[in-house]
PDB file of C-alpha atoms in Angstrom:
ATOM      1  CA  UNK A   1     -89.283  85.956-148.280  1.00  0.00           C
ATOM      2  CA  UNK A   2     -87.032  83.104-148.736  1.00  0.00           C
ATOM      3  CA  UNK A   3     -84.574  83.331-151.407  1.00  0.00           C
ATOM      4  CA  UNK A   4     -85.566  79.669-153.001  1.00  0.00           C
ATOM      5  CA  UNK A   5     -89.349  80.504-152.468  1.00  0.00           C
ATOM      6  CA  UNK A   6     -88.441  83.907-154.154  1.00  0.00           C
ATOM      7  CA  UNK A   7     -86.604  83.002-157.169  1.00  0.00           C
ATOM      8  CA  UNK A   8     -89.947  80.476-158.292  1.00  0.00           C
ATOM      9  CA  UNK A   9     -92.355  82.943-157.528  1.00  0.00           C
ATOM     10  CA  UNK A  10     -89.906  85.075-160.195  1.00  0.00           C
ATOM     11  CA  UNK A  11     -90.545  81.823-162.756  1.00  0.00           C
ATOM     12  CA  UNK A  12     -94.033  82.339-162.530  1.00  0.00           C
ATOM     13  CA  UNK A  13     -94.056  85.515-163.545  1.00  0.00           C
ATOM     14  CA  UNK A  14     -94.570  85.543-167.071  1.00  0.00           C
ATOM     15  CA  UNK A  15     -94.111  88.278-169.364  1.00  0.00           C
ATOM     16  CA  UNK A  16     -97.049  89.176-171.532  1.00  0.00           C
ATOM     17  CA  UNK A  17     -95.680  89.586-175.197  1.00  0.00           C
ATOM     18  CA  UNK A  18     -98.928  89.706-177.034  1.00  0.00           C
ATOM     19  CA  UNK A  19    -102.730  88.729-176.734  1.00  0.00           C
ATOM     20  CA  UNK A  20    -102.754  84.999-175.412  1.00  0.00           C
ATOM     21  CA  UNK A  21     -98.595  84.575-175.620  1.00  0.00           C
ATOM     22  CA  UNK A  22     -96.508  84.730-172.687  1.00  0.00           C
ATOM     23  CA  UNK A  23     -92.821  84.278-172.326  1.00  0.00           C
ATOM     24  CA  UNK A  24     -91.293  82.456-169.271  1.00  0.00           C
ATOM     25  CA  UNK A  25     -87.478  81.916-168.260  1.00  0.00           C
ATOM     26  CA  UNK A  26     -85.826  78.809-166.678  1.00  0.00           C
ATOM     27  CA  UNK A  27     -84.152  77.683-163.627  1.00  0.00           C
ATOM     28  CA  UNK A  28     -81.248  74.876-163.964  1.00  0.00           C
ATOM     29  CA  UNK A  29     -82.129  72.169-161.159  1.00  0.00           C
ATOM     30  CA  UNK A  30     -79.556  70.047-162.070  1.00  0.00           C
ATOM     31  CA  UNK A  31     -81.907  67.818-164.309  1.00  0.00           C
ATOM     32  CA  UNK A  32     -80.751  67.085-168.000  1.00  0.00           C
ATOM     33  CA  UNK A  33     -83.697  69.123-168.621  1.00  0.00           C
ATOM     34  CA  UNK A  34     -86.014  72.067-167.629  1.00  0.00           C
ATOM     35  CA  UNK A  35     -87.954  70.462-164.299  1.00  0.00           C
ATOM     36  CA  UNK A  36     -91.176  69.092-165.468  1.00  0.00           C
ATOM     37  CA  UNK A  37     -93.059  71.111-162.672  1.00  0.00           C
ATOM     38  CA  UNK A  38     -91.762  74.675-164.029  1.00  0.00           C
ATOM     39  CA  UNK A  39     -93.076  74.147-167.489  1.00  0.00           C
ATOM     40  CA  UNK A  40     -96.366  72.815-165.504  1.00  0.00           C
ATOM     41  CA  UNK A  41     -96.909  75.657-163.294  1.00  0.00           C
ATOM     42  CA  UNK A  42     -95.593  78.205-165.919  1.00  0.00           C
ATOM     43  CA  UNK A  43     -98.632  76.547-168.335  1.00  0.00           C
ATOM     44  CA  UNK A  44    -101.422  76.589-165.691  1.00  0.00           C
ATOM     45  CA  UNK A  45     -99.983  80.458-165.033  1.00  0.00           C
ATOM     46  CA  UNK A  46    -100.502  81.496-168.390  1.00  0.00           C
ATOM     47  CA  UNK A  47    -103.732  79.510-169.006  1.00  0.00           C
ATOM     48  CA  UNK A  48    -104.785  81.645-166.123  1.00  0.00           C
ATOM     49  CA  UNK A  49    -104.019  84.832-167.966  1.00  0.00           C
ATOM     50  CA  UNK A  50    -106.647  84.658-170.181  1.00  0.00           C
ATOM     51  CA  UNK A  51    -109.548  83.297-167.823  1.00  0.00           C
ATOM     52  CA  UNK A  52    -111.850  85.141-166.631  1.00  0.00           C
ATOM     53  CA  UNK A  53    -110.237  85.660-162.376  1.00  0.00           C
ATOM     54  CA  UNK A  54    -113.961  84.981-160.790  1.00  0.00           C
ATOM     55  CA  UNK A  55    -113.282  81.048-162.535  1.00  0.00           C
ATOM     56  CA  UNK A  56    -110.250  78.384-160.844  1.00  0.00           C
ATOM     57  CA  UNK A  57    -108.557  75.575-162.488  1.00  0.00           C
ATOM     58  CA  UNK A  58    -110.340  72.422-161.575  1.00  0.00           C
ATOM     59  CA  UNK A  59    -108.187  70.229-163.448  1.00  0.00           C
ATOM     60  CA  UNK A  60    -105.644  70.003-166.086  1.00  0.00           C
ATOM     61  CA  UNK A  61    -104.147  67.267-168.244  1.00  0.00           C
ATOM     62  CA  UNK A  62    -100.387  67.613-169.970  1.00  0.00           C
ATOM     63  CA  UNK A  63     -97.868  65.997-172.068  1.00  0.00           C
ATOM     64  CA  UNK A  64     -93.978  66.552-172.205  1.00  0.00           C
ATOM     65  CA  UNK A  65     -93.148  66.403-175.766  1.00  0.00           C
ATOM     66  CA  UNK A  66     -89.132  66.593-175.626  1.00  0.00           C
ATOM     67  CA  UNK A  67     -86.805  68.111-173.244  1.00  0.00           C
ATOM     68  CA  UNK A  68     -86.697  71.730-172.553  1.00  0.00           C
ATOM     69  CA  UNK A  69     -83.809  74.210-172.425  1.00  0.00           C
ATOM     70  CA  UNK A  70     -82.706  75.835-169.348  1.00  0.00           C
ATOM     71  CA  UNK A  71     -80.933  77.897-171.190  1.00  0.00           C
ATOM     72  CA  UNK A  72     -83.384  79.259-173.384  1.00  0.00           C
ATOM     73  CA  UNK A  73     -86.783  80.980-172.879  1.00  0.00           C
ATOM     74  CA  UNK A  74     -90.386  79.180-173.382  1.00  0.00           C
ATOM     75  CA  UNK A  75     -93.136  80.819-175.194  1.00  0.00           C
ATOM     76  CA  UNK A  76     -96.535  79.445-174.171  1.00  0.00           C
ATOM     77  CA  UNK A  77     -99.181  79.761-176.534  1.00  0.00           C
ATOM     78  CA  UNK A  78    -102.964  79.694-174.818  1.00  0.00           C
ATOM     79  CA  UNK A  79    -105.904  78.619-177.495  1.00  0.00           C
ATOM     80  CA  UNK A  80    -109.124  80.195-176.093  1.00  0.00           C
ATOM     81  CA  UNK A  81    -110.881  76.790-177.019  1.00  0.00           C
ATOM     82  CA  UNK A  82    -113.896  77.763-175.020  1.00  0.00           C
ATOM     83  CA  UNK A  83    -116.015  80.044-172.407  1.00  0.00           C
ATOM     84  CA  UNK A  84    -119.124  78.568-171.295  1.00  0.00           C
ATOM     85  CA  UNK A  85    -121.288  79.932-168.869  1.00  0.00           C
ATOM     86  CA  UNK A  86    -120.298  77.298-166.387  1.00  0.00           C
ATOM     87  CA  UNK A  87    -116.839  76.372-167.929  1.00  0.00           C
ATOM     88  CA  UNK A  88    -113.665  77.871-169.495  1.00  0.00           C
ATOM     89  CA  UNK A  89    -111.333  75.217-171.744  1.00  0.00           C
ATOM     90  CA  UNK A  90    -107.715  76.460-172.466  1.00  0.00           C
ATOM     91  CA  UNK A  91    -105.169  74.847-174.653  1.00  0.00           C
ATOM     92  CA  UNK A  92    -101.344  75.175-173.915  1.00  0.00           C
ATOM     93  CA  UNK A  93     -98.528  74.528-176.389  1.00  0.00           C
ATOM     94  CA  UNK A  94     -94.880  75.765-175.123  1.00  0.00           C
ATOM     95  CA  UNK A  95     -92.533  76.615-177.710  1.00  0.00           C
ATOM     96  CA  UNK A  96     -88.607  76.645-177.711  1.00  0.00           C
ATOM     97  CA  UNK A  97     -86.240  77.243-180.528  1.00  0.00           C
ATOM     98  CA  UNK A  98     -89.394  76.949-182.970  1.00  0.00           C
ATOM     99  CA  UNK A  99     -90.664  73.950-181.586  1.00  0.00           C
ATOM    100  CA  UNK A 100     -93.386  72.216-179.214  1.00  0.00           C
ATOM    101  CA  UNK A 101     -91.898  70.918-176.084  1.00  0.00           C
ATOM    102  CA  UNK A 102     -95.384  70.542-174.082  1.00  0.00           C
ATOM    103  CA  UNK A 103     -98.811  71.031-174.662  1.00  0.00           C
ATOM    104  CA  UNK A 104    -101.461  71.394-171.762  1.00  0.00           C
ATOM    105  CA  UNK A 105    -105.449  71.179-171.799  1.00  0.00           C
ATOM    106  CA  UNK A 106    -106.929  72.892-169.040  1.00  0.00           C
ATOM    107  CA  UNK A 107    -110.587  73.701-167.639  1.00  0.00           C
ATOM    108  CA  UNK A 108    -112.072  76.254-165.163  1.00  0.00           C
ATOM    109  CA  UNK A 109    -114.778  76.440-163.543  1.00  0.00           C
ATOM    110  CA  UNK A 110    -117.422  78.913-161.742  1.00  0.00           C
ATOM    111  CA  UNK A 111    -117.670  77.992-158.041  1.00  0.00           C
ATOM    112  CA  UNK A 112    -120.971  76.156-157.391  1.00  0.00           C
ATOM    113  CA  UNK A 113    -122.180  74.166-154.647  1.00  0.00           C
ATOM    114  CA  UNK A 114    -123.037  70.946-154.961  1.00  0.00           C
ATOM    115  CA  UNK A 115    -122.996  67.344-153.024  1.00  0.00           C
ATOM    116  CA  UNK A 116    -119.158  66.559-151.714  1.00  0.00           C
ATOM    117  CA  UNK A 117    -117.472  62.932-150.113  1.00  0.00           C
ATOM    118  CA  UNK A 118    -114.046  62.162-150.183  1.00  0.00           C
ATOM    119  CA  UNK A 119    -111.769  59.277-149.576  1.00  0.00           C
ATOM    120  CA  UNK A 120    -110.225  59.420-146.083  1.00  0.00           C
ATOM    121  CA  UNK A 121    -106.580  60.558-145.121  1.00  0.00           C
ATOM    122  CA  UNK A 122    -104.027  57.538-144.560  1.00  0.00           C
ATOM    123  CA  UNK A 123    -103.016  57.305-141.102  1.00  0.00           C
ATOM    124  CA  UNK A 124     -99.934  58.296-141.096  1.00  0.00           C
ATOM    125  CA  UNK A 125     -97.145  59.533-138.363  1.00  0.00           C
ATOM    126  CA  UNK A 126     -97.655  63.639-138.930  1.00  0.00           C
ATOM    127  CA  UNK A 127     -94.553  66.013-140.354  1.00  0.00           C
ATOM    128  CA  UNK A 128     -93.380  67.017-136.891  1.00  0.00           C
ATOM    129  CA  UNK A 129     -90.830  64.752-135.153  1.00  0.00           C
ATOM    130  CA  UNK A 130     -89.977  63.206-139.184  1.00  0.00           C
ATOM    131  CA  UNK A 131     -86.279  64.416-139.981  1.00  0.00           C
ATOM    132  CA  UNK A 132     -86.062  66.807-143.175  1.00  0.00           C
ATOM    133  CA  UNK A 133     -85.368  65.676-146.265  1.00  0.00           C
ATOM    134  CA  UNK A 134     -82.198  67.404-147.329  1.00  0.00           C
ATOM    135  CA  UNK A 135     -78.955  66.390-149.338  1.00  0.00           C
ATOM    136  CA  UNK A 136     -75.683  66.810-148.764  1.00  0.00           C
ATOM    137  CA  UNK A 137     -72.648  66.170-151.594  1.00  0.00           C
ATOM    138  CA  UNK A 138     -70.682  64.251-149.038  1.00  0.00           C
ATOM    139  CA  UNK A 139     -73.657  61.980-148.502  1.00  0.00           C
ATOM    140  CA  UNK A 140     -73.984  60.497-152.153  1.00  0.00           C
ATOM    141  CA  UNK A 141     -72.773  57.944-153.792  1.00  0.00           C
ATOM    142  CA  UNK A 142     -69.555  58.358-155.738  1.00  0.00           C
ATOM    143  CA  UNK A 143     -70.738  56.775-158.470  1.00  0.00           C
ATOM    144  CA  UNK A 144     -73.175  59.959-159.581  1.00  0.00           C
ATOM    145  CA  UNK A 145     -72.342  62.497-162.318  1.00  0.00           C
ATOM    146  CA  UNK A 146     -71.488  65.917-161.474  1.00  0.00           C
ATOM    147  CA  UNK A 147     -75.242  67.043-162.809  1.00  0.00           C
ATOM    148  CA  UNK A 148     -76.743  64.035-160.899  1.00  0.00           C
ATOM    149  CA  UNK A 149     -75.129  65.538-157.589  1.00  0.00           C
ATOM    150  CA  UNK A 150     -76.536  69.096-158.375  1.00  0.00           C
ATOM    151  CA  UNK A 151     -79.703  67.895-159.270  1.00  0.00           C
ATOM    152  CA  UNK A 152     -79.877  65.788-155.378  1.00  0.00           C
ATOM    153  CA  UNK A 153     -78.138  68.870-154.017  1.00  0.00           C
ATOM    154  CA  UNK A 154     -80.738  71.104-155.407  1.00  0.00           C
ATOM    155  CA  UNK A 155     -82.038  73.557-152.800  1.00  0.00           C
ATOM    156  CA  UNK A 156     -86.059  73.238-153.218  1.00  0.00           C
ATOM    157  CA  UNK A 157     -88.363  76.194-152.160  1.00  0.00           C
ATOM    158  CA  UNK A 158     -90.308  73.072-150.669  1.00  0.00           C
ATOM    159  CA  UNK A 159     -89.753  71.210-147.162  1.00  0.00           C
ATOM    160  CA  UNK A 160     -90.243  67.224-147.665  1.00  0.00           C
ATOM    161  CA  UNK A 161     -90.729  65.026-144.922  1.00  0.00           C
ATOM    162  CA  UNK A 162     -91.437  61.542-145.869  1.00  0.00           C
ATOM    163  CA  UNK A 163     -93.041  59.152-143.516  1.00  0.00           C
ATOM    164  CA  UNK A 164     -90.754  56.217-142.668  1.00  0.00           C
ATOM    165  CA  UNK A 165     -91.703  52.621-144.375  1.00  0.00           C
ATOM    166  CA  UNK A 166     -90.731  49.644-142.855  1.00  0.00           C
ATOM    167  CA  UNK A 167     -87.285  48.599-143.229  1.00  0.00           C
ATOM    168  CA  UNK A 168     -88.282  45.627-145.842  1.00  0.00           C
ATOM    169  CA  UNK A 169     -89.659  48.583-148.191  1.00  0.00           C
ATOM    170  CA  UNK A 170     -87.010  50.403-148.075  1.00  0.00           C
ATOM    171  CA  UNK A 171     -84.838  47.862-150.250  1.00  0.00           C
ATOM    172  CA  UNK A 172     -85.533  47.198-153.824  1.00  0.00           C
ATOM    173  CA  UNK A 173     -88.680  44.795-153.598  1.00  0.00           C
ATOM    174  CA  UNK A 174     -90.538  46.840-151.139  1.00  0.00           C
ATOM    175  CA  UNK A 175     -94.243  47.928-152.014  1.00  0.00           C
ATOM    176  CA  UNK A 176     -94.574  50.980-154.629  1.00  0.00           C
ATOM    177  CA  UNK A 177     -95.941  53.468-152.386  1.00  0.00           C
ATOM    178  CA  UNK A 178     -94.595  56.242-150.532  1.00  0.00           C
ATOM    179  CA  UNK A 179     -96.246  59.036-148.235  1.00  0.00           C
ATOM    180  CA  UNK A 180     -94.297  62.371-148.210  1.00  0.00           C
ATOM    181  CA  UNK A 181     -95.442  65.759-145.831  1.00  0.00           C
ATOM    182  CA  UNK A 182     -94.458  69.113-147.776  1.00  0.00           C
ATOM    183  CA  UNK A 183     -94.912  72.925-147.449  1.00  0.00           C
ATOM    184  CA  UNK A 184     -93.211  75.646-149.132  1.00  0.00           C
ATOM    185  CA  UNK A 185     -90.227  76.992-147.279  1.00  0.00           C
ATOM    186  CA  UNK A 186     -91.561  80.726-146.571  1.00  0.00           C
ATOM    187  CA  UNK A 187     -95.041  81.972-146.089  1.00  0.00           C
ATOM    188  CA  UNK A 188     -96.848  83.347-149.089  1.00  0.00           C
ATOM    189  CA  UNK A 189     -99.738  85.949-150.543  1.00  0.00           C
ATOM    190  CA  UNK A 190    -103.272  84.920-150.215  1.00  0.00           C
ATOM    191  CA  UNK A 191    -103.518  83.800-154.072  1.00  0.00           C
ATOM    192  CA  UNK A 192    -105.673  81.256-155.286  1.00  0.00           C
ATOM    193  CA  UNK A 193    -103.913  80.944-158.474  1.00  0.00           C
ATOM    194  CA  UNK A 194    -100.301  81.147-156.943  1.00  0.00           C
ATOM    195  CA  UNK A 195    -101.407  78.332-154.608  1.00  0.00           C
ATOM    196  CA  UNK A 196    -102.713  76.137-157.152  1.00  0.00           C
ATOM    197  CA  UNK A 197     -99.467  77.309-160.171  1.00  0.00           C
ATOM    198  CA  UNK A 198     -97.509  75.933-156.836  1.00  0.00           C
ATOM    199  CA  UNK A 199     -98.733  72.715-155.981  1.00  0.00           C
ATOM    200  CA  UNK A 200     -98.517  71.910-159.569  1.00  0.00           C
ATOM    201  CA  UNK A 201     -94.855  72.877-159.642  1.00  0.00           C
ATOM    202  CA  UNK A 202     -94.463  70.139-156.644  1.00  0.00           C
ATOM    203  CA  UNK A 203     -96.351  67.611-157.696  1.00  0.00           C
ATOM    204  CA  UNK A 204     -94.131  66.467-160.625  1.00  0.00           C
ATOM    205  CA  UNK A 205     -91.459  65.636-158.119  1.00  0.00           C
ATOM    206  CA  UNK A 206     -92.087  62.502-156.302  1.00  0.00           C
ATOM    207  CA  UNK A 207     -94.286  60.687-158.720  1.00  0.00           C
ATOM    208  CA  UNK A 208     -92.225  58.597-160.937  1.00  0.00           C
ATOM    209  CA  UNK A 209     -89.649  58.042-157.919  1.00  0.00           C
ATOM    210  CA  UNK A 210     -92.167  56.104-156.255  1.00  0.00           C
ATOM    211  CA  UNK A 211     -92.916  53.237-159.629  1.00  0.00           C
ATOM    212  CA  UNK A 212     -88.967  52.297-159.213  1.00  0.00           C
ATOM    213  CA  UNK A 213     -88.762  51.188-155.485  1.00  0.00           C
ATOM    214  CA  UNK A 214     -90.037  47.842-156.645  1.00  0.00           C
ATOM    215  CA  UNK A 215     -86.797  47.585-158.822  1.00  0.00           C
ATOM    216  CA  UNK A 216     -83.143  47.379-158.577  1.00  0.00           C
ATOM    217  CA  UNK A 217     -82.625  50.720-160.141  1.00  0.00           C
ATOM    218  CA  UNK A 218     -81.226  52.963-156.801  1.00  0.00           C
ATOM    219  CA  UNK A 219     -77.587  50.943-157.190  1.00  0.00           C
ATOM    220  CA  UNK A 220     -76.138  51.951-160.452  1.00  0.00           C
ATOM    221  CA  UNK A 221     -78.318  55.994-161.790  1.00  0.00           C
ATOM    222  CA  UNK A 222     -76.370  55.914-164.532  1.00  0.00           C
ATOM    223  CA  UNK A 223     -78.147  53.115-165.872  1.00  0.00           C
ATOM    224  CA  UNK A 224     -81.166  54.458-165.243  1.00  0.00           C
ATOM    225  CA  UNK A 225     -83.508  56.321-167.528  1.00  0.00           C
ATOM    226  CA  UNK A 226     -86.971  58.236-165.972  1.00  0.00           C
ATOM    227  CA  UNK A 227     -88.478  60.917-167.963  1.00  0.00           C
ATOM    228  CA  UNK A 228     -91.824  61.838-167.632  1.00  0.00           C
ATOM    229  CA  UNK A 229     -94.056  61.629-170.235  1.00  0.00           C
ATOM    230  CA  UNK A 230     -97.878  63.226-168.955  1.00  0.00           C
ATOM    231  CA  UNK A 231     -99.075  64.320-166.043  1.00  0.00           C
ATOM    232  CA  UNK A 232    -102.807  65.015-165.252  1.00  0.00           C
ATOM    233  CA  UNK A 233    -104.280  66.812-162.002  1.00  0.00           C
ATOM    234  CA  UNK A 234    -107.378  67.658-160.424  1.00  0.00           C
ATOM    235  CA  UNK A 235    -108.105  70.281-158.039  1.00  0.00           C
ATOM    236  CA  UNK A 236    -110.837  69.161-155.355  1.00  0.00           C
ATOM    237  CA  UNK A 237    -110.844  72.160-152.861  1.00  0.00           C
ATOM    238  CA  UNK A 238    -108.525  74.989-151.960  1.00  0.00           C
ATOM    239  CA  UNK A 239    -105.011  74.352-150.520  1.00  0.00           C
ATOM    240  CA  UNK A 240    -102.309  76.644-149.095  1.00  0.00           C
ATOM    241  CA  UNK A 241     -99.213  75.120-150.193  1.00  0.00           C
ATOM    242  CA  UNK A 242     -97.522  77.242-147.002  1.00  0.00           C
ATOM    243  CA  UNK A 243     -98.956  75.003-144.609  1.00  0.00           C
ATOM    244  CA  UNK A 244     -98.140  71.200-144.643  1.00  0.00           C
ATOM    245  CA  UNK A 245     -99.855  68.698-147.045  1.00  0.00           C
ATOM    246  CA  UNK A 246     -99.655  64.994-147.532  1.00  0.00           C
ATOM    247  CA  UNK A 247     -98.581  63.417-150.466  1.00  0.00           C
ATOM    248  CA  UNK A 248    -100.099  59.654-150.704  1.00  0.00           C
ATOM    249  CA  UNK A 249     -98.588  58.463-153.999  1.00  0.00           C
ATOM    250  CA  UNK A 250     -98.906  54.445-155.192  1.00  0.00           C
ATOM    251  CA  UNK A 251     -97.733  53.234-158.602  1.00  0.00           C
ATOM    252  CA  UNK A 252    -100.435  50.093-159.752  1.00  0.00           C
ATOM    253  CA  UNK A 253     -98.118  49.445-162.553  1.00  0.00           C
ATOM    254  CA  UNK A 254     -94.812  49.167-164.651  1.00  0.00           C
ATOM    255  CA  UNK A 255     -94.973  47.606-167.940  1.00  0.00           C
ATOM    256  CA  UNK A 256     -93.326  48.417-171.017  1.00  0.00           C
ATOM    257  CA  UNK A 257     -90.902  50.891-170.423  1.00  0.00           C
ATOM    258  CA  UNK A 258     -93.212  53.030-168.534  1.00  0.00           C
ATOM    259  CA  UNK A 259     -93.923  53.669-165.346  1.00  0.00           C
ATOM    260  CA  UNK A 260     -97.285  54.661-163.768  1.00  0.00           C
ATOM    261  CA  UNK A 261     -98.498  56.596-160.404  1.00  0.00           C
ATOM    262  CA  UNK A 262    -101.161  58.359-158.831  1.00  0.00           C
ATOM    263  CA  UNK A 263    -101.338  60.085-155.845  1.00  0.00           C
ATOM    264  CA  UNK A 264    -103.894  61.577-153.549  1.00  0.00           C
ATOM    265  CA  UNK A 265    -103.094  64.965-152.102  1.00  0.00           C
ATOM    266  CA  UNK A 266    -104.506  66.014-148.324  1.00  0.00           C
ATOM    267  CA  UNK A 267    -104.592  69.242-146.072  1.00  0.00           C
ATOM    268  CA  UNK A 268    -103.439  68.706-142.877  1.00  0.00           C
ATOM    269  CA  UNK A 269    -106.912  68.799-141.608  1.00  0.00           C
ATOM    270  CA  UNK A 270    -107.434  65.495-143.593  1.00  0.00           C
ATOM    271  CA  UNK A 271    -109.092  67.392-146.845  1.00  0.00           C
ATOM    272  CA  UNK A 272    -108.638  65.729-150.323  1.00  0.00           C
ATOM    273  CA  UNK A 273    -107.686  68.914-151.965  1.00  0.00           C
ATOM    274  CA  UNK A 274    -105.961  67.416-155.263  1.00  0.00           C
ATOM    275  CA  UNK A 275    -105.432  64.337-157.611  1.00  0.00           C
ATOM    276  CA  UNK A 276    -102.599  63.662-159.562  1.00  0.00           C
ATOM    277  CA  UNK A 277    -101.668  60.927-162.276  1.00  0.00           C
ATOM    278  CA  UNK A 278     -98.278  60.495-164.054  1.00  0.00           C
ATOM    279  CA  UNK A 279     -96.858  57.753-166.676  1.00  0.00           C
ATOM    280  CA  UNK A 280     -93.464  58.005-167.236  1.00  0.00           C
ATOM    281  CA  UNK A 281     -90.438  56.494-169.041  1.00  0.00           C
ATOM    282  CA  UNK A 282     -88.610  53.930-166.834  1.00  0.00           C
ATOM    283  CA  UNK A 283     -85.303  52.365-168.697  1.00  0.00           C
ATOM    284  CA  UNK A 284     -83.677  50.478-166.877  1.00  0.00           C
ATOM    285  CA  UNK A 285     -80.119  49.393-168.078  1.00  0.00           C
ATOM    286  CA  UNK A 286     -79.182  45.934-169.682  1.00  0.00           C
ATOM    287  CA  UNK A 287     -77.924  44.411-166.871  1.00  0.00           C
ATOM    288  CA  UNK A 288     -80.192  45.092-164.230  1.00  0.00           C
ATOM    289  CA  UNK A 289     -83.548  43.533-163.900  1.00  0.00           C
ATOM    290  CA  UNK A 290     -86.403  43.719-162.037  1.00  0.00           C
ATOM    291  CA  UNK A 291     -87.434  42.206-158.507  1.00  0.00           C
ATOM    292  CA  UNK A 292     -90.760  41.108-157.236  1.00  0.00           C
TER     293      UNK A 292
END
């Protein structure tokens, strides 16, 4: 298996330290803090560990709390709030150096049948023939930190492809919306939960990105402040996160300091398999302002 693929697949393995607590360790992205999507798929992972394995997470809905250490392990701590006969409800709080950094509610279900519609799949140009997303230290700006270039440099157990806008979007001003192809880099078990632990690991990455291309706020990083603050998902129908999926993300609003998205997630057969919505900090230095 891929080494990058590999060493998340090692995050998600927790270790069990007692009856509902689980210990997980860190991997330095290059972010001022523990990546957002670890501490999310590391939660839904350990939620998982006390469910009963005939139920699957149908949706899930988390706060960050403060930024976590790379350097340090996180405890998660799973409430057993309920276990219905249709319905399991797990709480999440993840603990480092004594203190919440994240709490997560999440709920389970039975599979049932039932009535089904969907919205329909964008069109949009598919992943093959779109270039690969991948940085390279002589392409940024010189400007960036040395932890800004790691965290651009970052090799991702994910390929991105994102679907070319027109040329007036791609300048501060252009519409908040951006459409993004992705698989992981290496093939993977047939897991259920390891698909679904995965897809919430990506899904943190492109969401808050996509509230600042309205702005002036690509120039000048430093002056730049995005952190986010919740992230809620819902899981419509199985996925294999090994075999390409489209991102459709749209951000309705910025207001306040924060910044807000949503995205719809498809198969490549067109299938809404996920929902996700984020709000997240958005500072935006003194000098700069908005456009638009």
């Amino acid at each position: 298996m891929d080494y990058r693929l590999a060493a998340v697949l090692e995050l998600l393995e927790l270790e069990q330290l007692e009856v509902n607590l689980f210990r997980g360790n860190s991997r330095d992205v290059g972010s001022p803090q523990v990546f957002g999507g670890q501490v999310l798929g590391q939660a839904l992972k350990a939620a998982y560990g006390t469910v009963d394995p005939n139920r699957f997470a149908h949706s899930l809905h988390a706060y960050f709390l403060s930024r976590g250490d790379f350097n340090a392990p996180i405890v998660y701590s799973v409430d057993r709030a309920r276990d219905g006969r249709s319905f399991t409800s797990r709480r999440v709080i993840a603990i480092q150096h004594g203190e919440q950094i994240f709490n997560m509610a999440a709920s389970f279900q039975v599979p049932q049948p039932g009535v089904e519609h969907q919205l329909s799949m964008p069109i949009v140009p598919g992943p093959e023939g779109l270039p690969a997303v991948a940085a390279r230290s002589d392409d940024m700006p010189s400007h960036l930190s040395e932890r800004q270039r790691h965290y651009f440099a970052h090799e991702w157990p994910f390929e991105f492809r994102m679907v070319p806008w027109d040329a007036a979007d791609a300048v501060p001003g252009g519409a908040p919306e951006r459409y993004v192809w992705l698989r992981a880099v290496d093939k993977l078990p047939d897991s259920d939960v390891l698909h679904r632990c995965l897809l919430a690991y990506v899904s943190d990455l492109q969401l808050l990105a996509t509230a600042t291309l309205p702005h002036v706020m690509a120039g000048n990083s430093a002056a730049v402040v995005l952190a986010s603050i919740d992230h809620a998902m819902w899981f419509h129908r199985p996925l294999r996160v090994d075999q390409w999926f489209l991102h459709a993300i749209q951000s309705p609003s910025a207001s306040g300091a924060r910044g807000f998205a949503r995205a719809s997630i498809f198969s490549r057969d067109g299938a809404l398999v996920a929902s996700t919505a984020q709000e997240g900090l958005m500072r935006i230095g003194a000098h700069q302002q908005s456009r638009g």
